[in-house]
CSV table of C-alpha atoms in Angstrom, one decimal:
chain,number,residue,atom,x,y,z
I,1,UNK,CA,9.5,14.4,-15.4
I,2,UNK,CA,8.5,12.7,-18.7
I,3,UNK,CA,5.3,13.6,-20.5
I,4,UNK,CA,4.6,10.3,-22.2
I,5,UNK,CA,1.1,11.4,-23.4
I,6,UNK,CA,0.3,15.1,-23.2
I,7,UNK,CA,-2.9,16.1,-21.2
I,8,UNK,CA,-6.1,16.0,-23.3
I,9,UNK,CA,-9.0,18.5,-23.1
I,10,UNK,CA,-10.4,17.0,-19.9
I,11,UNK,CA,-7.0,17.8,-18.1
I,12,UNK,CA,-7.1,14.4,-16.5
I,13,UNK,CA,-3.7,12.4,-16.1
I,14,UNK,CA,-2.5,9.1,-15.1
I,15,UNK,CA,0.9,9.9,-13.1
I,16,UNK,CA,3.5,7.7,-11.5
I,17,UNK,CA,6.8,7.8,-9.6
I,18,UNK,CA,9.5,5.7,-10.9
I,19,UNK,CA,12.9,6.9,-9.4
I,20,UNK,CA,15.6,4.7,-10.6
I,21,UNK,CA,15.9,1.7,-13.2
I,22,UNK,CA,14.7,-0.8,-10.5
I,23,UNK,CA,11.2,0.7,-11.0
I,24,UNK,CA,11.4,2.6,-14.4
I,25,UNK,CA,12.7,-0.3,-16.4
I,26,UNK,CA,10.2,-2.9,-15.3
I,27,UNK,CA,7.4,-0.4,-15.6
I,28,UNK,CA,8.4,0.6,-19.2
I,29,UNK,CA,9.1,-3.2,-20.2
I,30,UNK,CA,5.9,-4.8,-18.6
I,31,UNK,CA,3.2,-2.3,-17.6
I,32,UNK,CA,3.6,1.0,-20.0
I,33,UNK,CA,2.0,-0.5,-23.0
I,34,UNK,CA,-1.3,-1.2,-21.3
I,35,UNK,CA,-1.2,2.0,-19.6
I,36,UNK,CA,-0.8,3.8,-22.8
I,37,UNK,CA,-3.8,1.9,-24.3
I,38,UNK,CA,-6.0,3.0,-21.4
I,39,UNK,CA,-5.0,6.6,-21.5
I,40,UNK,CA,-5.4,6.6,-25.2
I,41,UNK,CA,-8.9,5.2,-24.9
I,42,UNK,CA,-10.0,7.8,-22.3
I,43,UNK,CA,-8.0,10.9,-23.6
I,44,UNK,CA,-6.0,11.0,-20.4
I,45,UNK,CA,-2.5,12.1,-20.2
I,46,UNK,CA,0.3,10.0,-19.0
I,47,UNK,CA,3.3,11.5,-16.8
I,48,UNK,CA,6.3,9.7,-15.2
I,49,UNK,CA,8.4,11.3,-12.6
I,50,UNK,CA,11.8,9.6,-13.0
I,51,UNK,CA,14.0,11.7,-10.8
I,52,UNK,CA,13.9,12.6,-7.1
I,53,UNK,CA,11.7,15.7,-6.2
I,54,UNK,CA,13.7,16.2,-3.1
I,55,UNK,CA,17.5,16.4,-2.4
I,56,UNK,CA,18.6,13.6,-0.5
I,57,UNK,CA,20.5,16.1,1.7
I,58,UNK,CA,17.0,17.8,2.6
I,59,UNK,CA,16.0,17.3,6.3
I,60,UNK,CA,12.5,16.1,4.9
I,61,UNK,CA,13.9,13.7,2.3
I,62,UNK,CA,12.3,10.4,2.8
I,63,UNK,CA,11.8,7.1,0.9
I,64,UNK,CA,10.8,7.8,-2.8
I,65,UNK,CA,7.2,6.5,-2.2
I,66,UNK,CA,6.6,9.5,-0.1
I,67,UNK,CA,7.2,11.7,-3.1
I,68,UNK,CA,4.0,10.9,-4.7
I,69,UNK,CA,2.8,13.5,-2.3
I,70,UNK,CA,4.7,16.2,-4.3
I,71,UNK,CA,3.6,15.4,-7.7
I,72,UNK,CA,0.7,17.9,-7.7
I,73,UNK,CA,3.2,20.8,-6.6
I,74,UNK,CA,5.6,19.9,-9.4
I,75,UNK,CA,2.8,19.8,-12.1
I,76,UNK,CA,1.5,23.1,-11.0
I,77,UNK,CA,5.0,24.7,-11.7
I,78,UNK,CA,5.1,23.2,-15.1
I,79,UNK,CA,1.9,25.0,-16.4
I,80,UNK,CA,0.3,22.1,-18.0
I,81,UNK,CA,-3.4,22.0,-18.4
I,82,UNK,CA,-4.0,19.5,-15.8
I,83,UNK,CA,-7.0,19.3,-13.5
I,84,UNK,CA,-7.1,15.9,-11.8
I,85,UNK,CA,-4.5,13.3,-11.2
I,86,UNK,CA,-4.8,9.4,-10.9
I,87,UNK,CA,-1.7,8.4,-9.2
I,88,UNK,CA,-0.5,4.7,-9.7
I,89,UNK,CA,2.4,2.6,-8.4
I,90,UNK,CA,4.4,1.2,-11.1
I,91,UNK,CA,3.8,-2.5,-10.3
I,92,UNK,CA,0.0,-2.2,-11.6
I,93,UNK,CA,-1.3,-3.8,-14.7
I,94,UNK,CA,-4.3,-2.2,-16.3
I,95,UNK,CA,-7.0,-3.7,-18.5
I,96,UNK,CA,-7.0,-1.2,-21.2
I,97,UNK,CA,-10.9,-1.5,-21.6
I,98,UNK,CA,-11.5,-0.8,-18.1
I,99,UNK,CA,-14.0,2.3,-17.5
I,100,UNK,CA,-12.6,5.9,-17.2
I,101,UNK,CA,-11.9,6.2,-13.2
I,102,UNK,CA,-12.5,9.7,-13.4
I,103,UNK,CA,-16.1,9.4,-14.9
I,104,UNK,CA,-18.8,8.7,-12.4
I,105,UNK,CA,-16.7,7.5,-9.7
I,106,UNK,CA,-14.7,10.5,-8.5
I,107,UNK,CA,-15.8,13.9,-6.6
I,108,UNK,CA,-13.2,16.3,-7.3
I,109,UNK,CA,-13.6,17.9,-4.1
I,110,UNK,CA,-12.4,15.0,-2.4
I,111,UNK,CA,-9.3,12.6,-2.4
I,112,UNK,CA,-10.1,9.4,-4.1
I,113,UNK,CA,-8.9,6.3,-2.2
I,114,UNK,CA,-9.5,2.5,-2.4
I,115,UNK,CA,-10.0,0.3,0.8
I,116,UNK,CA,-7.7,-2.8,1.4
I,117,UNK,CA,-10.2,-3.8,4.1
I,118,UNK,CA,-13.8,-3.0,3.2
I,119,UNK,CA,-16.1,-3.7,0.6
I,120,UNK,CA,-14.0,-6.3,-0.7
I,121,UNK,CA,-15.6,-8.8,-3.4
I,122,UNK,CA,-14.5,-11.8,-1.3
I,123,UNK,CA,-17.0,-14.1,0.5
I,124,UNK,CA,-14.9,-13.9,3.8
I,125,UNK,CA,-13.5,-11.3,6.1
I,126,UNK,CA,-10.0,-10.1,5.2
I,127,UNK,CA,-8.5,-12.2,8.1
I,128,UNK,CA,-9.4,-15.3,6.4
I,129,UNK,CA,-7.4,-14.3,3.2
I,130,UNK,CA,-4.4,-13.2,5.2
I,131,UNK,CA,-4.6,-16.5,6.9
I,132,UNK,CA,-4.2,-18.1,3.6
I,133,UNK,CA,-1.3,-15.8,2.6
I,134,UNK,CA,0.6,-16.7,5.9
I,135,UNK,CA,0.1,-20.5,5.5
I,136,UNK,CA,0.7,-20.7,1.7
I,137,UNK,CA,3.9,-18.6,1.9
I,138,UNK,CA,5.1,-20.7,4.8
I,139,UNK,CA,4.3,-23.8,3.0
I,140,UNK,CA,5.6,-23.0,-0.3
I,141,UNK,CA,8.0,-20.2,-0.2
I,142,UNK,CA,9.9,-20.1,3.1
I,143,UNK,CA,9.2,-21.9,6.4
I,144,UNK,CA,10.8,-18.8,8.0
I,145,UNK,CA,7.8,-16.8,6.8
I,146,UNK,CA,5.8,-16.2,10.2
I,147,UNK,CA,2.4,-17.6,10.6
I,148,UNK,CA,1.5,-14.7,13.1
I,149,UNK,CA,2.8,-11.1,12.1
I,150,UNK,CA,1.9,-7.7,11.3
I,151,UNK,CA,-0.3,-9.1,8.5
I,152,UNK,CA,-3.1,-9.8,11.2
I,153,UNK,CA,-2.7,-6.5,13.3
I,154,UNK,CA,-6.2,-4.7,13.6
I,155,UNK,CA,-6.1,-1.3,11.5
I,156,UNK,CA,-6.8,0.6,14.7
I,157,UNK,CA,-3.6,-0.7,16.2
I,158,UNK,CA,-1.7,0.3,12.9
I,159,UNK,CA,-2.5,3.8,13.5
I,160,UNK,CA,-1.9,3.5,17.2
I,161,UNK,CA,1.5,2.2,16.7
I,162,UNK,CA,2.6,5.2,14.8
I,163,UNK,CA,1.2,7.5,17.4
I,164,UNK,CA,-1.8,8.5,15.2
I,165,UNK,CA,-5.2,8.8,15.8
I,166,UNK,CA,-7.2,5.6,14.8
I,167,UNK,CA,-9.6,5.2,11.9
I,168,UNK,CA,-11.7,2.0,10.8
I,169,UNK,CA,-10.6,2.0,7.3
I,170,UNK,CA,-7.2,1.8,5.7
I,171,UNK,CA,-6.5,2.3,1.9
I,172,UNK,CA,-3.6,0.9,-0.2
I,173,UNK,CA,-2.0,4.0,-1.3
I,174,UNK,CA,-0.8,2.7,-4.7
I,175,UNK,CA,-3.8,4.1,-6.3
I,176,UNK,CA,-5.3,7.5,-5.4
I,177,UNK,CA,-7.1,10.5,-7.0
I,178,UNK,CA,-6.8,14.2,-6.3
I,179,UNK,CA,-7.5,17.6,-7.8
I,180,UNK,CA,-4.4,19.7,-8.6
I,181,UNK,CA,-5.9,23.1,-7.7
I,182,UNK,CA,-7.5,21.9,-4.4
I,183,UNK,CA,-5.2,19.1,-2.9
I,184,UNK,CA,-1.6,19.9,-4.3
I,185,UNK,CA,-0.7,22.3,-1.5
I,186,UNK,CA,-2.3,20.1,1.2
I,187,UNK,CA,-0.4,17.0,0.1
I,188,UNK,CA,2.6,19.0,-0.1
I,189,UNK,CA,2.3,20.1,3.5
I,190,UNK,CA,1.7,16.4,4.5
I,191,UNK,CA,5.0,15.6,3.0
I,192,UNK,CA,7.0,18.4,4.7
I,193,UNK,CA,5.3,17.6,8.0
I,194,UNK,CA,7.4,14.6,8.5
I,195,UNK,CA,11.2,14.7,9.0
I,196,UNK,CA,13.7,12.5,7.3
I,197,UNK,CA,14.4,8.9,8.7
I,198,UNK,CA,10.8,8.5,9.8
I,199,UNK,CA,10.1,5.1,11.3
I,200,UNK,CA,6.9,3.0,10.1
I,201,UNK,CA,6.0,-0.7,10.3
I,202,UNK,CA,6.4,-0.5,6.5
I,203,UNK,CA,9.8,0.1,6.6
I,204,UNK,CA,9.7,4.0,6.3
I,205,UNK,CA,7.0,4.0,3.8
I,206,UNK,CA,4.1,6.6,3.7
I,207,UNK,CA,1.0,4.5,3.8
I,208,UNK,CA,0.1,4.7,7.5
I,209,UNK,CA,0.6,8.5,7.6
I,210,UNK,CA,-1.1,9.0,4.2
I,211,UNK,CA,-4.1,7.2,5.5
I,212,UNK,CA,-4.1,9.4,8.6
I,213,UNK,CA,-3.9,12.4,6.8
I,214,UNK,CA,-6.3,11.6,4.2
I,215,UNK,CA,-9.0,10.5,6.7
I,216,UNK,CA,-8.3,13.3,9.0
I,217,UNK,CA,-8.8,15.6,6.0
I,218,UNK,CA,-12.3,13.8,5.8
I,219,UNK,CA,-13.1,14.6,2.2
I,220,UNK,CA,-12.7,11.2,0.6
I,221,UNK,CA,-14.4,9.2,-2.2
I,222,UNK,CA,-13.9,5.5,-1.5
I,223,UNK,CA,-13.5,4.0,-5.0
I,224,UNK,CA,-14.6,0.6,-6.4
I,225,UNK,CA,-12.1,-2.1,-5.4
I,226,UNK,CA,-11.7,-3.3,-9.0
I,227,UNK,CA,-9.7,0.0,-9.4
I,228,UNK,CA,-7.1,-1.5,-7.2
I,229,UNK,CA,-7.5,-5.4,-7.1
I,230,UNK,CA,-4.7,-6.8,-4.9
I,231,UNK,CA,-3.1,-9.7,-6.6
I,232,UNK,CA,-2.0,-10.9,-3.0
I,233,UNK,CA,-5.7,-11.2,-2.1
I,234,UNK,CA,-6.7,-12.6,-5.6
I,235,UNK,CA,-3.8,-15.3,-5.8
I,236,UNK,CA,-4.6,-16.5,-2.0
I,237,UNK,CA,-8.4,-16.7,-2.6
I,238,UNK,CA,-8.8,-17.7,-6.2
I,239,UNK,CA,-5.3,-19.4,-7.2
I,240,UNK,CA,-3.7,-20.8,-4.2
I,241,UNK,CA,-2.2,-23.4,-6.3
I,242,UNK,CA,0.2,-20.9,-7.9
I,243,UNK,CA,2.3,-20.8,-4.7
I,244,UNK,CA,3.7,-23.9,-5.8
I,245,UNK,CA,5.4,-22.2,-8.7
I,246,UNK,CA,7.4,-20.1,-6.5
I,247,UNK,CA,9.6,-17.6,-8.6
I,248,UNK,CA,9.0,-19.7,-11.8
I,249,UNK,CA,7.1,-17.8,-14.6
I,250,UNK,CA,4.5,-20.2,-16.3
I,251,UNK,CA,1.7,-20.2,-18.6
I,252,UNK,CA,-0.9,-20.8,-15.9
I,253,UNK,CA,0.5,-18.0,-13.9
I,254,UNK,CA,-0.3,-15.8,-16.9
I,255,UNK,CA,-3.7,-17.4,-17.4
I,256,UNK,CA,-4.8,-16.6,-13.8
I,257,UNK,CA,-3.4,-13.1,-14.0
I,258,UNK,CA,-5.4,-12.4,-17.3
I,259,UNK,CA,-8.4,-14.0,-15.7
I,260,UNK,CA,-8.1,-11.6,-12.7
I,261,UNK,CA,-7.7,-8.7,-15.3
I,262,UNK,CA,-10.7,-9.9,-17.1
I,263,UNK,CA,-12.9,-9.1,-13.8
I,264,UNK,CA,-10.9,-6.2,-12.5
I,265,UNK,CA,-9.7,-2.9,-13.8
I,266,UNK,CA,-6.4,-2.4,-12.0
I,267,UNK,CA,-4.4,-5.0,-10.8
I,268,UNK,CA,-1.7,-4.2,-8.1
I,269,UNK,CA,1.3,-6.5,-7.4
I,270,UNK,CA,2.1,-4.7,-4.0
I,271,UNK,CA,4.4,-6.4,-1.6
I,272,UNK,CA,7.9,-8.0,-1.8
I,273,UNK,CA,7.2,-11.8,-1.9
I,274,UNK,CA,7.3,-14.0,-5.0
I,275,UNK,CA,3.7,-13.4,-6.1
I,276,UNK,CA,4.7,-9.6,-6.2
I,277,UNK,CA,7.2,-10.2,-9.0
I,278,UNK,CA,4.6,-12.3,-11.3
I,279,UNK,CA,3.7,-9.2,-13.3
I,280,UNK,CA,7.2,-8.9,-14.7
I,281,UNK,CA,6.3,-11.0,-17.7
I,282,UNK,CA,6.2,-10.1,-21.3
I,283,UNK,CA,3.8,-12.7,-22.1
I,284,UNK,CA,0.8,-11.7,-20.0
I,285,UNK,CA,-0.2,-9.1,-22.6
I,286,UNK,CA,0.0,-9.8,-26.3
I,287,UNK,CA,-2.2,-9.2,-29.4
I,288,UNK,CA,-4.3,-12.4,-28.6
I,289,UNK,CA,-4.9,-10.9,-25.1
I,290,UNK,CA,-5.8,-7.5,-26.2
I,291,UNK,CA,-8.0,-8.9,-29.0
I,292,UNK,CA,-9.9,-10.8,-26.4
I,293,UNK,CA,-10.5,-8.1,-24.4
I,294,UNK,CA,-11.4,-5.9,-27.2
I,295,UNK,CA,-13.9,-8.6,-28.4
I,296,UNK,CA,-15.6,-8.8,-25.0
I,297,UNK,CA,-15.8,-5.1,-24.6
I,298,UNK,CA,-17.6,-4.9,-27.9
I,299,UNK,CA,-20.1,-7.9,-26.9
I,300,UNK,CA,-21.0,-5.7,-23.9
I,301,UNK,CA,-22.3,-3.0,-26.0
I,302,UNK,CA,-25.0,-5.2,-27.6
I,303,UNK,CA,-28.2,-5.3,-25.6
I,304,UNK,CA,-29.5,-8.5,-24.7
I,305,UNK,CA,-33.4,-9.2,-24.6
I,306,UNK,CA,-33.5,-12.8,-22.9
I,307,UNK,CA,-35.7,-13.9,-25.9
I,308,UNK,CA,-35.7,-17.8,-26.0
I,309,UNK,CA,-34.0,-19.3,-29.1
I,310,UNK,CA,-34.5,-22.7,-28.5
I,311,UNK,CA,-32.0,-25.5,-27.0
I,312,UNK,CA,-28.6,-25.1,-28.4
I,313,UNK,CA,-25.7,-27.7,-27.9
I,314,UNK,CA,-22.1,-27.6,-29.0
C-alpha cells in the first residue's frame, strides 16, 4: 500500500487497486497527475494498493478487481485517520476542477454507486447506445465483433444467469463510496462469501455479485452519472467518427476526450476494446488544458445578471 497523499482533516480518501505493472504503470503515467490535483483541491488523501491483499493459494483468492472489497479492512489495520473512501478503477481520468464527490452527494450510512443503465444524460434508451457500440465496433474494429451479444442482456437476466436475485438497477463498480467504520467488515464478508474460481459473465469479475450484495443491503446513494461517465457511451453517442481511428492516438481523439471531461467529472475507460485504451495518452492533459479548465472554473464563480449590454459582434 502506498500513501501518495496523506489523509487530511476530513478523513476522506481516494483509493485504487493497481496490482501489477499492467495497471500501476499506465495509471502513474497517464492518470495520477489529474487525480493528485483533484485530491489537493479538496484536501483528500490518495492511496494505491499495489500488491495483492490475498495470497494466490488462499481458497478465496479471486481476480484482483475483487480485492477492492478488502481495502476498507486493510485501511482499518493501518490506523490512519480515514472516515470515507471513494474507490476508483485505474482507467479513470478526472477533471481536477470537479466538485468534491463527498460533499452534498454522499450519505455516509450508505454505499455510493453510479448506475450504468438509469438516469443517463442521453436522449435515448441505453439499448440505442449499445446498438451503436456493436455496429461501429463490427464495422471499424473487427467484423468478428458480434452484433448480438451479452451487451443487450436485460439487467434482470444478468442477475438470474449468476443464480442471484434480480434487481432493476445495475452499477458500474469502477466507482463506489463507503464508510470505513460502517462498511469495511460488510464488504470483506462479501469477498469471502465467494470461492476461488467463481465463474461470471464478466470473465470472473466481481461486478454482478457486488451489485447483488449492495442492492440486497439496500442502503445505497445513487450518485450523479457525471462522477463516472462511461467513455464507451460518450464515444458511441457523441463521437462515433472516432471509431475510424482504431488504435491510433490522434489530436481529434484528445479533443473529444477533453470535451467529455469539460462536461463530466470522472471519465471511465472501462472495457477491453480499442476505445478503452484512448486514455493512455500523455497529451490529453497538459498545461494548456489545465489552464482552460481552471479559467472556466473561475468564470463559474462570477455571478451573472442577464443585464443587456447591446449587440456585440466578433
